[in-house]
Amino acid sequence: MNYSTSDKLILEQAIADNRAFNAALIRAQLQRKITTVDMHLHNAALNARDNDGRSAWHDINQARNVLTEILGGL
């Protein structure tokens, strides 16, 4: 199929816009998940400080689950 120069420029811009949108979306999703990991690890640290080992273990396990989800998506 033959495209005019202006059609090619429009397609190139649409592809660039799509790549930028996808990158921003991925960045936002990773930021949300990493924030969740940070929250779980912070809770684990607080629970460990308060000698609540079972709760600390649970929070650490939750953080590990989120990290596994992130790594599985890469």
PDB file of C-alpha atoms in Angstrom:
ATOM      1  CA  MET A   1       0.000   0.000   0.000  1.00  0.00           C
ATOM      2  CA  ASN A   2       1.343   3.424  -0.901  1.00  0.00           C
ATOM      3  CA  TYR A   3       1.099   6.204   1.674  1.00  0.00           C
ATOM      4  CA  SER A   4       1.596   9.880   1.046  1.00  0.00           C
ATOM      5  CA  THR A   5       4.260  11.735   2.973  1.00  0.00           C
ATOM      6  CA  SER A   6       1.640  13.403   5.168  1.00  0.00           C
ATOM      7  CA  ASP A   7      -0.001  10.028   5.898  1.00  0.00           C
ATOM      8  CA  LYS A   8       3.374   8.615   6.905  1.00  0.00           C
ATOM      9  CA  LEU A   9       4.011  11.567   9.221  1.00  0.00           C
ATOM     10  CA  ILE A  10       0.584  11.114  10.837  1.00  0.00           C
ATOM     11  CA  LEU A  11       1.210   7.386  11.321  1.00  0.00           C
ATOM     12  CA  GLU A  12       4.667   8.011  12.782  1.00  0.00           C
ATOM     13  CA  GLN A  13       3.209  10.561  15.216  1.00  0.00           C
ATOM     14  CA  ALA A  14       0.407   8.187  16.218  1.00  0.00           C
ATOM     15  CA  ILE A  15       2.950   5.425  16.903  1.00  0.00           C
ATOM     16  CA  ALA A  16       5.119   7.795  18.946  1.00  0.00           C
ATOM     17  CA  ASP A  17       2.084   8.983  20.922  1.00  0.00           C
ATOM     18  CA  ASN A  18       1.051   5.381  21.584  1.00  0.00           C
ATOM     19  CA  ARG A  19       4.534   4.462  22.799  1.00  0.00           C
ATOM     20  CA  ALA A  20       4.582   7.447  25.140  1.00  0.00           C
ATOM     21  CA  PHE A  21       1.136   6.552  26.488  1.00  0.00           C
ATOM     22  CA  ASN A  22       2.157   2.921  27.061  1.00  0.00           C
ATOM     23  CA  ALA A  23       5.362   3.965  28.815  1.00  0.00           C
ATOM     24  CA  ALA A  24       3.437   6.319  31.116  1.00  0.00           C
ATOM     25  CA  LEU A  25       0.874   3.620  31.881  1.00  0.00           C
ATOM     26  CA  ILE A  26       3.550   1.053  32.721  1.00  0.00           C
ATOM     27  CA  ARG A  27       5.392   3.597  34.872  1.00  0.00           C
ATOM     28  CA  ALA A  28       2.178   4.411  36.792  1.00  0.00           C
ATOM     29  CA  GLN A  29       1.399   0.729  37.364  1.00  0.00           C
ATOM     30  CA  LEU A  30       4.924   0.019  38.605  1.00  0.00           C
ATOM     31  CA  GLN A  31       4.836   3.053  40.877  1.00  0.00           C
ATOM     32  CA  ARG A  32       1.561   1.867  42.433  1.00  0.00           C
ATOM     33  CA  LYS A  33       2.889  -1.654  42.977  1.00  0.00           C
ATOM     34  CA  ILE A  34       6.214  -0.488  44.388  1.00  0.00           C
ATOM     35  CA  THR A  35       4.337   1.825  46.764  1.00  0.00           C
ATOM     36  CA  THR A  36       2.327  -1.208  47.908  1.00  0.00           C
ATOM     37  CA  VAL A  37       5.540  -3.159  48.521  1.00  0.00           C
ATOM     38  CA  ASP A  38       6.931  -0.240  50.508  1.00  0.00           C
ATOM     39  CA  MET A  39       3.769  -0.129  52.632  1.00  0.00           C
ATOM     40  CA  HIS A  40       3.956  -3.854  53.413  1.00  0.00           C
ATOM     41  CA  LEU A  41       7.659  -3.655  54.301  1.00  0.00           C
ATOM     42  CA  HIS A  42       7.032  -0.612  56.500  1.00  0.00           C
ATOM     43  CA  ASN A  43       4.262  -2.516  58.313  1.00  0.00           C
ATOM     44  CA  ALA A  44       6.572  -5.502  58.701  1.00  0.00           C
ATOM     45  CA  ALA A  45       9.239  -3.309  60.256  1.00  0.00           C
ATOM     46  CA  LEU A  46       6.724  -1.841  62.692  1.00  0.00           C
ATOM     47  CA  ASN A  47       5.379  -5.270  63.593  1.00  0.00           C
ATOM     48  CA  ALA A  48       8.877  -6.678  64.074  1.00  0.00           C
ATOM     49  CA  ARG A  49       9.708  -3.736  66.332  1.00  0.00           C
ATOM     50  CA  ASP A  50       6.574  -4.462  68.353  1.00  0.00           C
ATOM     51  CA  ASN A  51       7.575  -8.135  68.657  1.00  0.00           C
ATOM     52  CA  ASP A  52       4.653  -9.339  66.564  1.00  0.00           C
ATOM     53  CA  GLY A  53       6.564 -11.813  64.431  1.00  0.00           C
ATOM     54  CA  ARG A  54       3.502 -13.428  62.856  1.00  0.00           C
ATOM     55  CA  SER A  55       2.183 -10.095  61.567  1.00  0.00           C
ATOM     56  CA  ALA A  56       5.641  -9.117  60.337  1.00  0.00           C
ATOM     57  CA  TRP A  57       5.890 -12.406  58.437  1.00  0.00           C
ATOM     58  CA  HIS A  58       2.484 -11.767  56.854  1.00  0.00           C
ATOM     59  CA  ASP A  59       3.476  -8.254  55.721  1.00  0.00           C
ATOM     60  CA  ILE A  60       6.780  -9.475  54.309  1.00  0.00           C
ATOM     61  CA  ASN A  61       4.965 -12.243  52.441  1.00  0.00           C
ATOM     62  CA  GLN A  62       2.489  -9.689  51.013  1.00  0.00           C
ATOM     63  CA  ALA A  63       5.404  -7.554  49.809  1.00  0.00           C
ATOM     64  CA  ARG A  64       7.046 -10.598  48.221  1.00  0.00           C
ATOM     65  CA  ASN A  65       3.784 -11.411  46.418  1.00  0.00           C
ATOM     66  CA  VAL A  66       3.635  -7.927  44.914  1.00  0.00           C
ATOM     67  CA  LEU A  67       7.289  -8.108  43.871  1.00  0.00           C
ATOM     68  CA  THR A  68       6.624 -11.479  42.229  1.00  0.00           C
ATOM     69  CA  GLU A  69       3.702  -9.889  40.355  1.00  0.00           C
ATOM     70  CA  ILE A  70       5.940  -7.047  39.173  1.00  0.00           C
ATOM     71  CA  LEU A  71       8.722  -9.366  38.064  1.00  0.00           C
ATOM     72  CA  GLY A  72       6.232 -11.657  36.323  1.00  0.00           C
ATOM     73  CA  GLY A  73       4.997  -8.699  34.288  1.00  0.00           C
ATOM     74  CA  LEU A  74       8.435  -7.707  33.017  1.00  0.00           C
TER      75      LEU A  74
END
